[in-house]
Coordinates of C-alpha atoms in Angstrom, one line a residue:
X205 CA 0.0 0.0 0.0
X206 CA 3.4 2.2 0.9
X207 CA 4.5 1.6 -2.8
X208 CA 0.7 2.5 -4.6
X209 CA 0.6 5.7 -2.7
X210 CA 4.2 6.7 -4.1
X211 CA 3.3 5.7 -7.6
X212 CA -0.4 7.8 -7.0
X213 CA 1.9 10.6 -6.1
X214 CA 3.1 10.7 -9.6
X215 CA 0.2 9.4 -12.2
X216 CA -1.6 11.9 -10.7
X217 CA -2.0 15.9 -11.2
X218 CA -0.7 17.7 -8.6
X219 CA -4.2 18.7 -7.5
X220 CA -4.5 17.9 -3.4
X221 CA -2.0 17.8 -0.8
X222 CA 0.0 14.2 -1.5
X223 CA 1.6 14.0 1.8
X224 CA -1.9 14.5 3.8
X225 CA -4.7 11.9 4.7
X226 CA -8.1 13.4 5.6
X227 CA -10.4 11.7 8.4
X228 CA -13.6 10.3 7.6
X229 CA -14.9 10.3 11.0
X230 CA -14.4 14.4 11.9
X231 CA -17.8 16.1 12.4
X232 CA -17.4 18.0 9.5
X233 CA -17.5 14.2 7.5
X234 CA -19.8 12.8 9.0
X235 CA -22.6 15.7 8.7
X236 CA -21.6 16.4 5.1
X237 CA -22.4 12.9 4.1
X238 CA -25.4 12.8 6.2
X239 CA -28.9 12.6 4.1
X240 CA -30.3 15.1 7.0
X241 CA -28.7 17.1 10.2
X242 CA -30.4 18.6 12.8
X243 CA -30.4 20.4 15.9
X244 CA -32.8 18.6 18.6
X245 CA -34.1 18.5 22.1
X246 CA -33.9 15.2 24.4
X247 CA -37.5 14.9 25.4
X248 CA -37.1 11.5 27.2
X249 CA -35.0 8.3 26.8
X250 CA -33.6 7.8 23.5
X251 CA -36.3 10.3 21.6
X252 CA -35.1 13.9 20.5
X253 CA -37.1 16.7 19.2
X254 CA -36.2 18.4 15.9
X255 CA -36.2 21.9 16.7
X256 CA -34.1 23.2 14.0
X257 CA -33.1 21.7 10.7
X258 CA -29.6 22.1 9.0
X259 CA -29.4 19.9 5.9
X260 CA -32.0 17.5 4.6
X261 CA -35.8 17.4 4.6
X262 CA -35.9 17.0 8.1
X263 CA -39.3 18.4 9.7
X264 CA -39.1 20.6 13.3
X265 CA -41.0 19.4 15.7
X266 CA -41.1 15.7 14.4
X267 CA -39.7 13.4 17.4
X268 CA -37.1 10.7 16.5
X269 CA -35.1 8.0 18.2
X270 CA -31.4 7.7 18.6
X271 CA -28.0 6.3 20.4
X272 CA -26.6 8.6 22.4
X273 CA -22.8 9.5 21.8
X274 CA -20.0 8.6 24.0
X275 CA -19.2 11.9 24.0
X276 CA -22.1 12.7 26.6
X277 CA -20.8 14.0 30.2
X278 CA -22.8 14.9 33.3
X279 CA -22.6 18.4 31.9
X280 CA -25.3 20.0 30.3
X281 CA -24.1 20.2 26.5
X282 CA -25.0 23.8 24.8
X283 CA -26.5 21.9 22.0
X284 CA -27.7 18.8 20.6
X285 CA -26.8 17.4 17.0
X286 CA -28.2 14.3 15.5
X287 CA -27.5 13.2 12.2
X288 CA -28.7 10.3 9.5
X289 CA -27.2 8.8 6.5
X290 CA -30.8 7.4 5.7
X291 CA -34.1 8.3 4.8
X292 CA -34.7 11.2 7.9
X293 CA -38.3 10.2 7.5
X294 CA -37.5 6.6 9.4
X295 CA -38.2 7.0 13.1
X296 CA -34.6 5.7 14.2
X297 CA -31.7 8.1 13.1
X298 CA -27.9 6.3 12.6
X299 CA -26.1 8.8 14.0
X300 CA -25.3 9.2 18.0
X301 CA -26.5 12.4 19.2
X302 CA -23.7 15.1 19.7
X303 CA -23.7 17.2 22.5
X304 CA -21.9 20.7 21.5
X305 CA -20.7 23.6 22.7
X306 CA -22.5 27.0 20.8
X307 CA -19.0 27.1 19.1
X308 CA -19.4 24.0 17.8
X309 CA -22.8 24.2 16.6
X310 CA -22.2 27.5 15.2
X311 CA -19.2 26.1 12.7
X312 CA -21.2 23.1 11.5
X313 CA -24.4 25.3 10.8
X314 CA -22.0 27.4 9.0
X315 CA -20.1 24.3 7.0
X316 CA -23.5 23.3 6.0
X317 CA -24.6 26.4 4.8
X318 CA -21.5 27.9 3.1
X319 CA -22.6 29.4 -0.3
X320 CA -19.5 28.7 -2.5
X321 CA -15.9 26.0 -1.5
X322 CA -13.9 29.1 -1.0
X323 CA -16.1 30.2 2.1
X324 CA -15.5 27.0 3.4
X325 CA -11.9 26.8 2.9
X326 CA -12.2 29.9 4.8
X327 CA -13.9 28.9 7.0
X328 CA -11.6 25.9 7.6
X329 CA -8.9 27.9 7.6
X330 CA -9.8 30.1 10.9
X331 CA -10.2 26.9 12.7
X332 CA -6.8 24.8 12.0
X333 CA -5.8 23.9 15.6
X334 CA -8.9 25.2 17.5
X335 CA -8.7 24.6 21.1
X336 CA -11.8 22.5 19.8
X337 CA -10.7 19.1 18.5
X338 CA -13.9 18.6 17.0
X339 CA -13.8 21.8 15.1
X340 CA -9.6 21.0 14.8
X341 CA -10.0 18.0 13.1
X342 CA -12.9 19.2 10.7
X343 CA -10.8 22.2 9.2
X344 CA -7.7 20.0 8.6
X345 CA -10.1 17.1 6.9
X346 CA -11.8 20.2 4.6
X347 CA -8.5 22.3 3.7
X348 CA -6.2 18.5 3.2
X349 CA -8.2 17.6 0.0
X350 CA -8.8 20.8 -1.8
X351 CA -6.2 21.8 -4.2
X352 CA -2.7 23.2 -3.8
X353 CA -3.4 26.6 -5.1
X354 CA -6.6 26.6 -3.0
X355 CA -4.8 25.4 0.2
X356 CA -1.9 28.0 -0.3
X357 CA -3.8 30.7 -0.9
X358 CA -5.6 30.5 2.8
X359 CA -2.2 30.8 4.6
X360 CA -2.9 34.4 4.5
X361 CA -5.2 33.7 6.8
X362 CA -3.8 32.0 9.5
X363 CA -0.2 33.8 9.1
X364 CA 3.5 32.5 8.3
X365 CA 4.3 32.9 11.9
X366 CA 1.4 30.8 12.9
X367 CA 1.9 28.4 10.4
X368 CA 6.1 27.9 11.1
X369 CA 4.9 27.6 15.3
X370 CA 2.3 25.1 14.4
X371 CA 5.6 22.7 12.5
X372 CA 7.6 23.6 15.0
X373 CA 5.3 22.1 17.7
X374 CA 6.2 18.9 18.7
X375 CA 2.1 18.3 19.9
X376 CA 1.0 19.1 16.4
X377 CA -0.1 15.9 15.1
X378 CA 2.4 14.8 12.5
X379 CA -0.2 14.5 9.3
X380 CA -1.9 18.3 10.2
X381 CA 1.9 19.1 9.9
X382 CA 2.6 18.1 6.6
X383 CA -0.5 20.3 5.6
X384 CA 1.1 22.8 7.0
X385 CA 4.6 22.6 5.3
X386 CA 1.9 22.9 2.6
X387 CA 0.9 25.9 3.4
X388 CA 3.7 27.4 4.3
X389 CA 6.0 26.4 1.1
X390 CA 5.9 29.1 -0.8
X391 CA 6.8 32.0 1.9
X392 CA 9.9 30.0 2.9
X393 CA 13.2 31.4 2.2
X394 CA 16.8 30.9 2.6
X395 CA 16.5 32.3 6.4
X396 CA 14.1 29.6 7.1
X397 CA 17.1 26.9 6.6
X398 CA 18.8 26.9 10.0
X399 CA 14.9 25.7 11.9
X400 CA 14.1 23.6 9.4
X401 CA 17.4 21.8 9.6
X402 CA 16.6 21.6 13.2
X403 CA 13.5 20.6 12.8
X404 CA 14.8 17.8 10.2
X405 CA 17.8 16.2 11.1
X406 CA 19.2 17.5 14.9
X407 CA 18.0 15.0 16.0
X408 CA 16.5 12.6 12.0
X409 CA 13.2 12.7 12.1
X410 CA 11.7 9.7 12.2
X411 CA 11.3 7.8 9.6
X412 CA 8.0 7.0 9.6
X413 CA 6.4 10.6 10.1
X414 CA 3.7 11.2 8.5
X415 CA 5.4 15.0 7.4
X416 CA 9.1 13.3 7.0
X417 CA 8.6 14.0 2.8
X418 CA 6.8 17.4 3.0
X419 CA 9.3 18.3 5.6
X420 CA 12.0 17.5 3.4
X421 CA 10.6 19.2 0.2
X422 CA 10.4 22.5 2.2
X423 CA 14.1 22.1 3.3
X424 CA 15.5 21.5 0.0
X425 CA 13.9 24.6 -1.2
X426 CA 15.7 26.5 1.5
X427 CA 18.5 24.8 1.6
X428 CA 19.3 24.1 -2.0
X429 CA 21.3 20.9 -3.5
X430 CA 23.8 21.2 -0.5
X431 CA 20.4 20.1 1.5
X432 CA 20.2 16.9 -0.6
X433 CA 22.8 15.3 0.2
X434 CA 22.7 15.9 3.7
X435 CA 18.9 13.8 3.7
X436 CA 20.6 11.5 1.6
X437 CA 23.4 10.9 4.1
X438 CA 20.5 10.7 7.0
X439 CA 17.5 9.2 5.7
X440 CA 18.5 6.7 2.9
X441 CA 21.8 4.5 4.4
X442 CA 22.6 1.7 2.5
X443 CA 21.7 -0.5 5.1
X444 CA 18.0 0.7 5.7
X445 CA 15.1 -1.1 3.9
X446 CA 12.5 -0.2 1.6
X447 CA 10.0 0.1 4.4
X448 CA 11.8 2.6 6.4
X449 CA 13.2 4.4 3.5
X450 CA 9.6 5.0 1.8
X451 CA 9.1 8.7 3.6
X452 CA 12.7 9.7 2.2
X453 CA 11.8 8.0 -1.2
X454 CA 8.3 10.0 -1.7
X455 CA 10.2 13.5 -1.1
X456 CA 13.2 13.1 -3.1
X457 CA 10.4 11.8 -5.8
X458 CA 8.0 15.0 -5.2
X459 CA 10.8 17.5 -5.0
X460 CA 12.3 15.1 -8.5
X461 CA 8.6 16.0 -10.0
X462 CA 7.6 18.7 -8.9
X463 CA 10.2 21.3 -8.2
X464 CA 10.7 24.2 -10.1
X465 CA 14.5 25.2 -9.3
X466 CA 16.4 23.3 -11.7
X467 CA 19.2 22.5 -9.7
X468 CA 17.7 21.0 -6.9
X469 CA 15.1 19.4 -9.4
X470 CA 18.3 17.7 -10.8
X471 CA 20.1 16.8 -7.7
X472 CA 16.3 14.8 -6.6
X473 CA 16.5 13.0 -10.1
X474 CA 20.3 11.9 -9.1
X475 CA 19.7 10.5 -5.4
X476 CA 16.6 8.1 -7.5
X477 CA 18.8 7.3 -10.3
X478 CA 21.8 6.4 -6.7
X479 CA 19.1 4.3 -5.5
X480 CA 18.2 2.0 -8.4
X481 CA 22.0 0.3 -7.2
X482 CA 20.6 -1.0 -4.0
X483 CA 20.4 -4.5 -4.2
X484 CA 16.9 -4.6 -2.2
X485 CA 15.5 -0.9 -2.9
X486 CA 16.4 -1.0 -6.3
X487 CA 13.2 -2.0 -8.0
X488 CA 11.2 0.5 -6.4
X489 CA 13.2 3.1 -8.7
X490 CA 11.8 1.7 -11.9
X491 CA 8.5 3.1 -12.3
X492 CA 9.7 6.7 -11.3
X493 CA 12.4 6.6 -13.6
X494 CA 10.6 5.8 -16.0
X495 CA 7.6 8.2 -15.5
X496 CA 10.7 10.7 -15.2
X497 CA 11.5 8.9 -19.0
X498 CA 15.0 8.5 -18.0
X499 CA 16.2 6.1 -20.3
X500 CA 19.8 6.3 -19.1
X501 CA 19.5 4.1 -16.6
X502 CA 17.9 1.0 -19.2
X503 CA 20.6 -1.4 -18.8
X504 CA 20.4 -1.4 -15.3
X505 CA 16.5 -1.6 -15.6
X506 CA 16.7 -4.6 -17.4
X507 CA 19.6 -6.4 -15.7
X508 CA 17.5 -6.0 -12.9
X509 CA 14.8 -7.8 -14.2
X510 CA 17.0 -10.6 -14.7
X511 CA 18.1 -10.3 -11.4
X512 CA 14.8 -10.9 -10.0
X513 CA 13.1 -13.5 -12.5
X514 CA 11.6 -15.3 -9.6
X515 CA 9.7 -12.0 -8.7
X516 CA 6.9 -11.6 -11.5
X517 CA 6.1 -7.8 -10.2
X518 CA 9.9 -6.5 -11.2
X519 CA 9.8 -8.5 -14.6
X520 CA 6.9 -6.9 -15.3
X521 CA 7.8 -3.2 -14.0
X522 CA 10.9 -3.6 -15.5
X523 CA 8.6 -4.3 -19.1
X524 CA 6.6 -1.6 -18.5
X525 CA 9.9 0.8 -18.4
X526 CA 11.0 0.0 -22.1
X527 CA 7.3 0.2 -22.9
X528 CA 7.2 4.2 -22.3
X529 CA 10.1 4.9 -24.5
X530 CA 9.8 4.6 -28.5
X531 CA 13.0 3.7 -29.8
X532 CA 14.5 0.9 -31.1
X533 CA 17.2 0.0 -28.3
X534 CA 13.5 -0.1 -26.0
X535 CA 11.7 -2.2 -28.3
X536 CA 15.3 -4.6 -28.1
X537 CA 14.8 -5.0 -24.8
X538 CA 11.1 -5.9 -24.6
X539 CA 12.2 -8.6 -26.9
X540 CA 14.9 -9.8 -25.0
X541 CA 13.1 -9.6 -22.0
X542 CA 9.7 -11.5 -24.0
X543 CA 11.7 -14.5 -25.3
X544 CA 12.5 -15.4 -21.7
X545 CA 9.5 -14.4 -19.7
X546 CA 6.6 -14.3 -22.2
X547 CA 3.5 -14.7 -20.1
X548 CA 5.1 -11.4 -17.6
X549 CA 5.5 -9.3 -20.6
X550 CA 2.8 -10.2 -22.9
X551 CA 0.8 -9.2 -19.2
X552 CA 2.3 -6.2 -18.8
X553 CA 1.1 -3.7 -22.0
X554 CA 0.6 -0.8 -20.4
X555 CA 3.5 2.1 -20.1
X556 CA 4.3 4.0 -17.2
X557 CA 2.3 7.4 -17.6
X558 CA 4.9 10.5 -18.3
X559 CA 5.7 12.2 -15.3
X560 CA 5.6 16.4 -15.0

C-alpha cells in the first residue's frame, strides 16, 4: 500500500496535498455525508425533538429516536446534533447524538450552509488547531483535499508565523503538519534553513512521520542541492530497507517531480537514479524513472529484471519501463526480456504514464 501511494503521487496531477490523509470520522464528515442534520431536544430516553433543521428534509417538531454518543458527560451540552445517512423520514436516526458547545454548533451550521468551496476553505482555515478538537480535526479534513493553489492561498489567513509555530510544535499531530509545510512552502526562504534543519535532522526525524517527505521538500527549497545530500546521508543509508526508506523516497520523488528550481530538481532525479543500485531498494526506482523517461539508466533496468526472475512484479515493472520509451534500443529489450518471460511481458502492456 506504501509503494501505490508513491506511484499515485506521480500518475496523478498535482491537484491535493500528496503527503496528507483526511479523516472520515471528523464532524465535518460525518454531517456532510449525512442525508439530514439537525439540531434537537432530548425529550425522554432515546427520543429527540427536531427543533431546527440544517441539511436534509428533516421536519421541526417531528420526534425521532437515537444512540446517544460517547461523547455525553454529566454536563449539560449547549447543543444537541443528531444526524442520519438514511431516509430522515424513518423513526430511528444512525447517528449518536452530539452534544456541542455553541461554538461548535455555530461552525457546523456554517459548514453546511457555506454558499460557494472558498467560504468553506475559509472557513476551515480560521479553525486549524482550535482549542476545539472537534472543530480542529474538521478544518484539517476540509482544507487537506482541496487543491494546492486553494490550500496556499488560505495561509494568509492564519499567518506565516502561525503556520512555522504550528511545525515547529512537537504536539501538532504529525499528518496536520505536513499540511502545514503545505501551506507554508511558498513563503519559505533561505532564512528559514537553519529551523528547518533543526527541525529535520538535529535529532532525523523519524522515519516513519507522517510529514518526513513534505518536511524534506520545504528544506531542499531553503537549503538548495547542498540540502540533498545531507537527507541523503540521513535518511537513505545503505543498510536501511525499503520500508523505512519510503518517507525519504516519496520526497526526493516530489521534490524530482515537482520542483521548479532546476538544480535542486536535478540533484532529486540523481539521489533516484543512486538508488536503483541498492540491491533490495532498487526496483522500487523503476516506475519513477521511467515516468521521469529517463532512459539512461535501461541497462540497469533490465539487468534488474533478470536479477529478480523469480519475482513476476519487477519482470513486469521492468517491461513496463522500455514500454514508455519509442526507440528501437527499448523495443530490443522488450524482446529480449519476452523470449525469456513471455506470459510477464505479454501481461504487462501498459507504459508508465509521463511524469511532470
Amino acid at each position: 500500500m506504501r509503494f501505490l501511494i508513491l506511484f499515485l503521487l506521480l500518475v496523478a496531477p498535482l491537484s491535493a496535498c500528496p503527503f496528507c490523509s483526511p479523516s472520515s470520522s471528523d464532524l465535518y464528515t460525518i454531517v456532510d455525508n449525512s442525508q439530514a442534520v439537525a439540531k434537537v431536544d432530548k425529550v425522554g430516553e432515546g427520543k429527540y425533538k427536531i427543533t431546527e433543521v440544517l441539511k436534509g428534509k428533516a421536519k421541526v417538531g417531528r420526534v425521532v429516536l437515537a444512540g446517544a454518543s460517547r461523547a455525553f458527560s454529566s454536563n449539560q451540552p449547549e447543543a444537541l446534533l443528531l444526524s442520519t445517512i438514511s431516509n430522515p423520514n424513518q423513526p430511528y436516526w444512525s447517528e449518536p447524538v452530539r452534544p456541542l458547545t455553541n461554538r461548535e454548533y455555530g461552525f457546523v451550521k456554517s459548514s453546511l450552509s457555506a454558499p460557494t468551496k472558498a467560504k468553506l476553505l475559509d472557513l476551515a482555515a480560521r479553525h486549524l488547531e482550535d482549542k476545539s478538537d472537534l472543530l480542529a480535526d474538521s478544518a484539517y479534513s476540509i482544507l487537506a483535499p482541496a487543491e494546492v493553489e486553494e490550500v496556499q492561498a488560505r495561509a494568509q489567513l492564519v499567518g506565516q508565523k502561525k503556520l512555522i509555530s504550528w511545525i515547529q510544535d512537537p504536539t501538532v499531530l504529525s499528518e496536520r503538519k505536513s499540511l502545514y509545510l503545505l501551506m507554508a512552502l511558498p513563503k519559505l526562504t533561505s532564512q528559514d534553513k537553519s529551523w528547518l534543519k533543526a527541525q529535520l535532522l538535529n535529532p532525523p526525524l523519524s522515519a516513519y512521520a507522517s510529514h518526513l517527505a513534505p518536511m524534506m521538500v520545504a528544506y531542499a527549497r531553503t537549503g538548495g542541492a547542498t540540502a540533498l545530500k545531507e537527507m541523503e546521508g540521513v535518511f537513505l543509508k545503505p543498510g536501511a530497507s525499503a520500508s523505512a526508506t519510503f518517507g525519504a523516497t516519496s520526497g526526493f520523488t516530489y521534490i524530482g517531480t515537482y520542483e521548479t528550481d532546476p538544480s535542486i530538481k536535478s540533484a532529486a532525479r540523481d539521489v533516484i537514479r543512486r538508488e536503483l543500485d541498492h540491491p533490495d531498494r532498487g526496483v522500487f526506482a523503476i516506475s519513477t524513472l521511467a515516468e521521469w523517461r529517463d532512459f539512461g539508466v535501461a541497462d540497469k533496468v533490465e539487468a534488474m529484471a533478470y536479477k529478480h526472475e523469480e519475482t513476476p512484479w519487477v519482470v513486469s515493472s521492468a517491461t513496463r519501463y522500455f514500454r514508455s520509451f519509442e526507440n528501437p534500443k527499448a523495443r530490443e529489450a522488450i524482446k529480449r526480456l519476452a523470449a525469456k518471460y513471455p506470459k510477464i511481458v505479454e501481461s504487462a502492456q501498459k507504459p508508465f504514464p509521463q511524469a511532470k
